[in-house]
Coordinates of C-alpha atoms in Angstrom, one line a residue:
Chain S
M289 CA 0.0 0.0 0.0
N290 CA 1.3 3.4 -0.9
N291 CA 0.9 5.7 2.1
V292 CA 1.7 9.1 0.5
K293 CA -0.3 8.4 -2.6
D294 CA -3.4 7.1 -0.7
S295 CA -3.2 9.8 1.9
V296 CA -3.0 12.6 -0.6
L297 CA -5.8 11.2 -2.9
N298 CA -8.1 10.7 0.3
K299 CA -7.5 14.2 1.3
I300 CA -8.4 15.3 -2.3
K301 CA -11.5 13.2 -2.3
Q302 CA -12.7 14.3 1.0
G303 CA -12.2 18.0 0.0
E304 CA -9.5 18.6 2.6
V305 CA -7.1 19.6 -0.3
A306 CA -8.6 21.9 -3.0
M307 CA -7.1 23.0 -6.3
R308 CA -6.7 26.7 -6.6
P309 CA -8.4 28.0 -9.7
R310 CA -6.5 29.1 -12.7
W311 CA -7.8 32.7 -12.3
H312 CA -6.0 33.0 -9.0
F313 CA -2.6 32.5 -10.6
M314 CA -3.5 34.7 -13.5
L315 CA -4.6 37.4 -11.1
K316 CA -1.3 37.0 -9.3
G317 CA 0.6 37.2 -12.5
V318 CA -1.3 40.3 -13.6
L319 CA -0.6 42.0 -10.3
A320 CA 3.0 41.1 -10.4
L321 CA 3.4 42.4 -13.9
S322 CA 1.4 45.5 -13.0
G323 CA 3.7 46.0 -10.1
I324 CA 6.7 45.8 -12.5
C325 CA 5.1 48.3 -14.8
I326 CA 4.1 50.8 -12.1
L327 CA 7.5 50.5 -10.3
T328 CA 9.3 51.1 -13.7
L329 CA 7.2 54.1 -14.6
W330 CA 7.8 55.6 -11.1
L331 CA 11.5 54.9 -11.4
I332 CA 11.7 56.6 -14.8
Y333 CA 9.7 59.5 -13.5
L334 CA 11.8 59.9 -10.5
L335 CA 15.2 59.6 -12.3
S336 CA 14.1 62.0 -15.0
F337 CA 13.0 64.4 -12.2
V338 CA 16.4 64.1 -10.6
V339 CA 18.2 64.9 -13.8
F340 CA 15.8 67.8 -14.5
A341 CA 16.3 69.1 -10.9
L342 CA 20.0 68.9 -11.2
V343 CA 20.0 70.9 -14.5
T344 CA 17.4 73.4 -13.4
S345 CA 19.1 74.1 -10.0
G346 CA 22.4 74.5 -11.8
V347 CA 23.9 71.8 -9.5
I348 CA 24.9 69.6 -12.5
M349 CA 27.4 72.3 -13.7
I350 CA 29.2 72.7 -10.3
P351 CA 31.7 69.8 -10.7
A352 CA 33.4 71.8 -13.5
F353 CA 34.8 74.1 -10.8
G354 CA 37.3 71.6 -9.4
F355 CA 37.5 69.9 -6.1
H356 CA 35.3 72.4 -4.2
G357 CA 32.7 72.2 -6.9
L358 CA 32.7 68.4 -6.7
V359 CA 32.3 68.4 -3.0
E360 CA 29.4 71.0 -3.3
F361 CA 27.9 68.9 -6.1
L362 CA 27.9 65.8 -3.9
S363 CA 26.4 67.6 -0.9
A364 CA 23.7 69.2 -3.1
L365 CA 22.6 66.0 -4.8
P366 CA 19.0 65.0 -4.0
W367 CA 20.1 61.9 -1.9
V368 CA 16.6 61.1 -0.7
L369 CA 15.3 60.7 -4.3
I370 CA 18.4 58.8 -5.2
F371 CA 17.9 56.6 -2.3
I372 CA 14.2 56.0 -3.3
A373 CA 15.3 55.3 -6.9
A374 CA 17.8 52.7 -5.6
V375 CA 15.1 51.0 -3.5
F376 CA 12.9 50.9 -6.5
I377 CA 15.7 49.3 -8.6
I378 CA 16.2 46.6 -5.9
L379 CA 12.4 45.9 -5.8
L380 CA 12.3 45.7 -9.6
E381 CA 15.3 43.3 -9.5
I382 CA 13.4 41.1 -7.0
L383 CA 10.2 41.2 -9.0
V384 CA 12.1 40.4 -12.3
N385 CA 13.8 37.5 -10.6
R386 CA 10.4 35.8 -10.0
Y387 CA 10.3 35.1 -13.8
S388 CA 12.5 32.6 -15.6
F389 CA 13.8 35.4 -17.9
G390 CA 15.1 37.0 -14.8
Y391 CA 16.6 34.2 -12.6
R392 CA 18.1 32.4 -15.6
K393 CA 20.5 35.3 -16.2
P394 CA 23.2 36.5 -13.8
L395 CA 22.1 39.4 -11.6
L396 CA 24.5 41.8 -13.2
Y397 CA 22.7 41.3 -16.6
T398 CA 19.2 41.9 -15.3
L399 CA 20.5 44.9 -13.2
F400 CA 22.2 46.2 -16.4
A401 CA 19.0 45.7 -18.4
I402 CA 16.9 47.5 -15.7
I403 CA 19.4 50.4 -15.6
S404 CA 19.6 50.6 -19.4
F405 CA 15.9 50.6 -19.8
T406 CA 15.5 53.3 -17.1
I407 CA 18.2 55.5 -18.7
V408 CA 16.4 55.2 -22.1
G409 CA 13.0 56.0 -20.4
T410 CA 14.5 58.8 -18.5
F411 CA 15.8 60.3 -21.7
V412 CA 12.4 59.9 -23.5
V413 CA 10.6 61.5 -20.5
S414 CA 13.1 64.4 -20.5
K415 CA 12.4 65.0 -24.1
T416 CA 8.5 65.2 -23.5
G417 CA 9.0 68.4 -21.4
I418 CA 6.6 67.1 -18.7
H419 CA 8.9 68.4 -15.9
E420 CA 9.4 71.8 -17.5
L421 CA 5.6 72.1 -17.7
A422 CA 5.1 71.0 -14.1
M423 CA 7.8 73.3 -12.9
Q424 CA 6.3 76.3 -14.8
R425 CA 2.9 75.6 -13.1
S426 CA 4.7 75.2 -9.8
V427 CA 6.4 78.6 -10.0
E428 CA 3.1 80.2 -11.0
S429 CA 1.6 78.4 -8.0
R430 CA -0.8 76.4 -10.2
L431 CA 0.4 72.9 -9.3
P432 CA -1.6 71.8 -6.4
V433 CA 0.0 68.7 -4.9
M434 CA 3.5 68.5 -6.4
G435 CA 4.1 72.2 -6.4
H436 CA 6.4 72.2 -3.4
F437 CA 8.2 69.2 -4.6
Y438 CA 9.1 70.7 -7.9
K439 CA 10.0 74.1 -6.4
G440 CA 11.9 72.5 -3.6
Y441 CA 14.2 70.5 -5.8
G442 CA 14.2 72.9 -8.9
L443 CA 14.8 76.0 -7.0
P444 CA 16.5 74.9 -3.9
P445 CA 18.0 77.5 -1.5
H446 CA 21.7 76.8 -2.2
E447 CA 23.9 79.5 -0.6
R448 CA 26.8 78.6 -2.8
I449 CA 25.0 78.2 -6.1
S450 CA 23.3 81.2 -7.8
V451 CA 21.6 81.2 -11.1
G452 CA 20.5 84.2 -13.0
E453 CA 21.0 86.6 -15.8
I454 CA 23.8 89.2 -16.1
L455 CA 22.3 92.7 -15.8
L456 CA 25.5 94.8 -15.9
I457 CA 29.2 94.3 -16.3
N458 CA 31.3 96.4 -14.0
K459 CA 35.0 96.6 -13.0
N460 CA 34.7 94.0 -10.2
G461 CA 32.6 91.5 -12.2
F462 CA 28.9 91.8 -12.8
V463 CA 25.5 92.4 -11.4
L464 CA 23.4 89.2 -11.5
N465 CA 19.7 89.1 -11.5
E466 CA 19.4 86.0 -9.5
R467 CA 16.2 84.2 -10.3
V468 CA 15.0 83.9 -6.6
E469 CA 17.2 86.3 -4.7
G470 CA 17.1 89.3 -7.1
R471 CA 20.1 91.6 -7.7
L472 CA 23.5 90.3 -6.5
N473 CA 26.9 91.8 -7.0
V474 CA 29.3 89.2 -8.2
T475 CA 33.1 89.8 -7.8
I476 CA 35.5 88.1 -10.2
N477 CA 39.0 87.8 -9.2
D478 CA 42.2 86.0 -10.4
Y479 CA 41.2 82.8 -8.7
T480 CA 37.7 82.6 -10.2
K481 CA 37.4 79.7 -12.4
V482 CA 35.7 80.3 -15.7
P483 CA 36.0 76.9 -17.5
T484 CA 34.4 78.2 -20.7
G485 CA 36.4 81.4 -20.9
A486 CA 35.7 84.9 -19.7
A487 CA 33.6 86.3 -22.5
F488 CA 30.2 87.0 -20.6
G489 CA 27.9 89.7 -21.7
V490 CA 24.8 91.4 -20.5
G491 CA 21.8 89.2 -20.9
D492 CA 23.8 85.9 -20.5
Q493 CA 22.4 83.3 -18.2
V494 CA 25.1 82.0 -15.8
V495 CA 25.6 79.8 -12.8
V496 CA 27.8 81.4 -10.2
F497 CA 29.6 79.2 -7.7
G498 CA 30.6 81.1 -4.5
L499 CA 29.3 81.9 -1.0
R500 CA 26.5 84.4 -1.0
Q501 CA 26.7 87.0 1.8
E502 CA 23.7 89.3 1.7
D503 CA 23.9 90.8 -1.8
E504 CA 27.5 90.0 -2.5
I505 CA 29.2 86.9 -4.0
E506 CA 32.8 86.4 -4.3
A507 CA 32.8 84.0 -7.2
W508 CA 34.9 80.8 -7.1
G509 CA 33.5 79.9 -10.5
V510 CA 31.2 81.1 -13.3
K511 CA 29.7 79.1 -16.1
P512 CA 27.0 79.6 -18.7
F513 CA 23.6 78.2 -17.6
Y514 CA 22.0 75.9 -20.2
G515 CA 18.8 74.9 -18.4
K516 CA 15.6 76.7 -18.6
M517 CA 15.4 79.7 -16.3
F518 CA 12.4 79.4 -14.0
R519 CA 11.5 82.4 -11.8
P520 CA 8.9 82.4 -9.1
S521 CA 5.9 84.4 -10.2
E522 CA 5.2 87.9 -8.7
R523 CA 2.7 86.2 -6.4
T524 CA 5.4 83.9 -5.1
E525 CA 7.7 86.9 -4.7
K526 CA 5.1 88.8 -2.8
M527 CA 4.5 85.9 -0.5
R528 CA 8.2 85.6 0.0
F529 CA 8.3 89.3 0.8
Q530 CA 5.4 89.0 3.2
E531 CA 7.0 86.0 4.9
E532 CA 10.3 87.9 5.3
S533 CA 8.6 90.9 6.7
E534 CA 6.7 88.8 9.2
L535 CA 10.0 87.2 10.3
Chain A
M274 CA -1.9 6.2 -18.7
Q275 CA 1.5 4.6 -17.9
E276 CA 2.9 5.8 -21.3
E277 CA 1.6 9.2 -21.1
S278 CA 4.1 12.1 -20.4
D279 CA 4.1 13.9 -17.0
E280 CA 2.9 17.0 -18.8
T281 CA -0.1 15.2 -20.4
I282 CA -1.1 13.7 -17.0
A283 CA -0.7 17.2 -15.4
I284 CA -3.2 18.5 -18.0
L285 CA -5.6 15.8 -17.0
V286 CA -5.3 16.8 -13.4
Q287 CA -5.8 20.5 -14.3
N288 CA -9.1 19.3 -16.0
D289 CA -10.2 17.9 -12.6
D290 CA -9.0 14.3 -13.1
S291 CA -7.7 13.8 -9.6
E292 CA -7.2 10.1 -10.1
A293 CA -4.6 11.0 -12.7
F294 CA -2.7 12.8 -9.9
G295 CA -2.0 9.4 -8.4
F296 CA 0.2 8.6 -11.4
L297 CA 2.2 11.6 -10.9
I298 CA 2.7 10.7 -7.2
E299 CA 3.7 7.2 -8.2
R300 CA 6.3 8.5 -10.6
Y301 CA 7.8 11.2 -8.3
E302 CA 7.4 9.9 -4.8
E303 CA 10.7 7.9 -4.7
K304 CA 12.6 10.6 -6.5
I305 CA 11.4 13.3 -4.1
K306 CA 12.1 11.1 -1.1
R307 CA 15.7 10.4 -2.3
Y308 CA 16.1 14.1 -3.0
G309 CA 14.8 14.9 0.6
R310 CA 17.2 12.3 2.1
K311 CA 20.1 14.6 1.0
F312 CA 18.6 17.4 3.2
L313 CA 17.1 15.6 6.2
N314 CA 18.0 12.6 8.1
T315 CA 14.7 11.7 9.8
K316 CA 12.5 9.3 7.8
E317 CA 9.2 10.7 9.4
D318 CA 10.1 14.2 8.4
I319 CA 10.7 13.2 4.9
E320 CA 7.5 11.4 4.6
D321 CA 5.5 14.3 6.0
I322 CA 7.3 16.8 3.7
V323 CA 6.9 14.6 0.6
Q324 CA 3.2 14.4 1.4
E325 CA 3.1 18.2 1.8
V326 CA 5.0 18.5 -1.6
F327 CA 2.2 16.5 -3.4
I328 CA -0.5 18.5 -1.5
K329 CA 1.1 21.8 -2.7
A330 CA 1.6 20.4 -6.2
Y331 CA -2.2 19.5 -6.4
T332 CA -3.2 22.9 -4.9
Y333 CA -1.0 24.9 -7.4
I334 CA -1.3 22.6 -10.4
Q335 CA -3.3 25.3 -12.3
S336 CA -0.1 27.4 -12.2
F337 CA 1.8 24.7 -14.1
D338 CA 2.5 25.6 -17.7
A339 CA 2.0 22.4 -19.7
N340 CA 4.4 23.7 -22.3
Q341 CA 7.2 23.4 -19.8
R342 CA 8.6 20.3 -18.3
F343 CA 6.9 19.0 -15.2
S344 CA 9.9 17.6 -13.3
P345 CA 11.7 21.0 -12.6
W346 CA 8.3 22.3 -11.5
I347 CA 7.7 19.6 -8.9
Y348 CA 11.4 19.6 -7.8
R349 CA 11.0 23.4 -7.2
I350 CA 8.1 22.8 -4.8
A351 CA 10.1 20.0 -3.2
H352 CA 13.2 22.3 -2.9
N353 CA 11.2 25.0 -1.2
E354 CA 9.6 22.6 1.3
F355 CA 12.9 21.0 2.2
V356 CA 14.8 24.2 2.4
N357 CA 12.0 25.7 4.7
E358 CA 12.2 22.6 6.9
L359 CA 15.9 22.7 7.1
R360 CA 15.9 26.4 8.0
K361 CA 13.3 25.7 10.7
K362 CA 15.6 23.1 12.1
T363 CA 18.9 24.8 11.8
R364 CA 17.6 28.4 12.2
Q365 CA 19.7 29.4 9.1
P366 CA 19.0 32.9 7.9
L367 CA 17.4 33.4 4.4
G368 CA 20.2 33.8 1.8
F369 CA 19.5 36.9 -0.3
F370 CA 21.9 37.7 -3.0
D371 CA 24.6 35.1 -3.5
P372 CA 27.8 36.3 -5.1
D373 CA 27.7 33.4 -7.5
T374 CA 24.4 34.6 -9.0
I375 CA 25.7 38.1 -9.6
L376 CA 28.5 37.7 -12.1
P377 CA 28.3 35.9 -15.4
F378 CA 30.6 32.9 -15.6
V379 CA 31.9 30.9 -18.5
I380 CA 31.3 27.2 -17.9
S381 CA 32.2 24.0 -19.8
S382 CA 29.5 21.8 -21.3
E383 CA 27.3 19.9 -18.8
T384 CA 29.9 17.1 -18.1
T385 CA 33.0 15.9 -19.5
D386 CA 33.2 13.1 -16.9
G387 CA 33.5 9.6 -18.3
P388 CA 31.2 6.8 -16.6
I389 CA 34.1 5.7 -14.4
E390 CA 34.6 9.2 -13.0
Q391 CA 30.9 9.7 -12.5
A392 CA 30.8 6.5 -10.6
E393 CA 33.6 7.6 -8.4
L394 CA 32.0 11.0 -7.9
K395 CA 28.7 9.3 -6.8
K396 CA 30.7 7.2 -4.3
M397 CA 32.4 10.4 -3.0
M398 CA 29.0 12.1 -2.7
E399 CA 27.6 9.2 -0.7
E400 CA 30.5 9.6 1.8
F401 CA 31.0 13.3 1.9
L402 CA 27.8 15.0 0.8
A403 CA 26.7 16.0 4.2
E404 CA 29.9 18.0 4.7
L405 CA 29.3 20.1 1.7
D406 CA 27.6 23.5 1.8
E407 CA 23.9 23.4 0.9
K408 CA 24.6 25.5 -2.2
Y409 CA 26.9 22.9 -3.6
R410 CA 25.1 19.9 -2.3
E411 CA 21.7 20.5 -4.0
P412 CA 23.0 21.1 -7.6
L413 CA 25.2 17.9 -7.3
V414 CA 22.2 15.8 -6.1
L415 CA 19.9 17.2 -8.7
F416 CA 22.5 16.6 -11.4
F417 CA 24.0 13.2 -10.5
Y418 CA 21.1 11.5 -8.7
E419 CA 18.0 13.0 -10.2
E420 CA 19.7 13.5 -13.6
L421 CA 18.3 16.9 -14.3
S422 CA 20.1 19.1 -16.8
Y423 CA 21.7 22.5 -16.0
Q424 CA 18.7 24.2 -17.5
D425 CA 16.2 22.2 -15.2
I426 CA 18.4 22.7 -12.2
S427 CA 18.3 26.4 -13.0
E428 CA 14.5 26.2 -12.9
V429 CA 14.4 24.3 -9.7
L430 CA 16.8 26.6 -7.7
H431 CA 16.0 29.9 -9.5
I432 CA 19.6 30.6 -10.2
P433 CA 21.4 31.3 -13.5
V434 CA 22.4 28.3 -15.6
T435 CA 26.0 29.5 -15.4
T436 CA 25.8 29.5 -11.6
V437 CA 24.5 25.9 -11.8
G438 CA 27.7 24.9 -13.7
V439 CA 29.9 26.8 -11.3
R440 CA 28.4 25.2 -8.2
I441 CA 28.6 21.7 -9.7
N442 CA 32.3 22.2 -10.6
R443 CA 33.2 23.7 -7.3
G444 CA 31.2 21.0 -5.5
K445 CA 33.2 18.4 -7.4
V446 CA 36.5 20.0 -6.5
K447 CA 35.3 20.2 -2.8
L448 CA 34.4 16.6 -2.8
K449 CA 37.7 15.5 -4.3
D450 CA 39.5 17.6 -1.6
L451 CA 37.6 15.9 1.2
Y452 CA 38.3 12.5 -0.4
T453 CA 42.1 13.4 -0.6
K454 CA 42.2 14.7 2.9
K455 CA 40.6 11.4 4.2
A456 CA 43.0 9.3 2.1
V457 CA 46.1 11.2 3.5

């Protein structure tokens, strides 16, 4: 007599063991695939936003100013978002490894595939201009939920990174119309690094690297700004003014 | 029914022929028990777990894709059950990412061993298998005793095919080391 066979078949006959329906597994599969899709879309959104925020804030241009620039760049990176993106990548890796196309390949390959796909996705999303649109609405205070998120990362209050337009060239340097802070006097000296050469003119958009003290900046570096210049709307400036007055 | 493939019988079970499931149990009971003996020593434990394996197989049979082979699928269930039991007994932590699964490896074809060397290896396995790490033990058992291909072992253990090759090769080297040490 076969104990295991009889025992299992008896349990099946008596209804103690029931077969799970096919839809149960299909639903699980659909949910897992949806999870992969949603996670991938969020990851692409997040990374494209990180790139957008780095360009818009001017942080991406800072490493060109040497060691100090690199240190500032590292401290100004949106580490929370990068950490969340890393968690998403790990979760995706785990989900992908549930499927044979995932676990059959070495982890390095699947990780490379995920990262490559995300980079391509990030590039495509960057080209759509979705973040520029959201940022524009954000500075105009017309983006209800994500407004602070966009403004917080796109126009962060860096005291060593200033972005604006040259209003006037003078003997010490130039006057900068900083997009948030307003007029600032920028001093250029022999130690100021200008990686692209010193030919700046009125109306040029620049990133100035240097400690801002009230309205003065002694520039450690100046570089053309290639991102889109977002300025807080008059309403935002008025609110800022009110806040400052109250303080 | 005796001549039907496992996959054909599995389709019958999926179509509510629970008697057909008996044939699958007959075909795999001894194999799964032998596989389990490489993990656990107690006969009662193995009996209970083998029964649990078939109960799980019946419960999840609708998730089996009949275009794939049945044996890696049922060994996968058995692997999970035995590993869970082993972890309960030895309180081993869950392994997450094994370095062997991260990097790609170049491996030789499935085996270049001749029948004499294979027989010797089986003899060494009988003697020293328990002294090997679980990660080497399992692919060796599945390959030499259960005669599964690297591809099938990859399906059972959910690890890359190249990792299967690496573990089998390293396992063989470790077995030979143990054998040499004993001989000395």
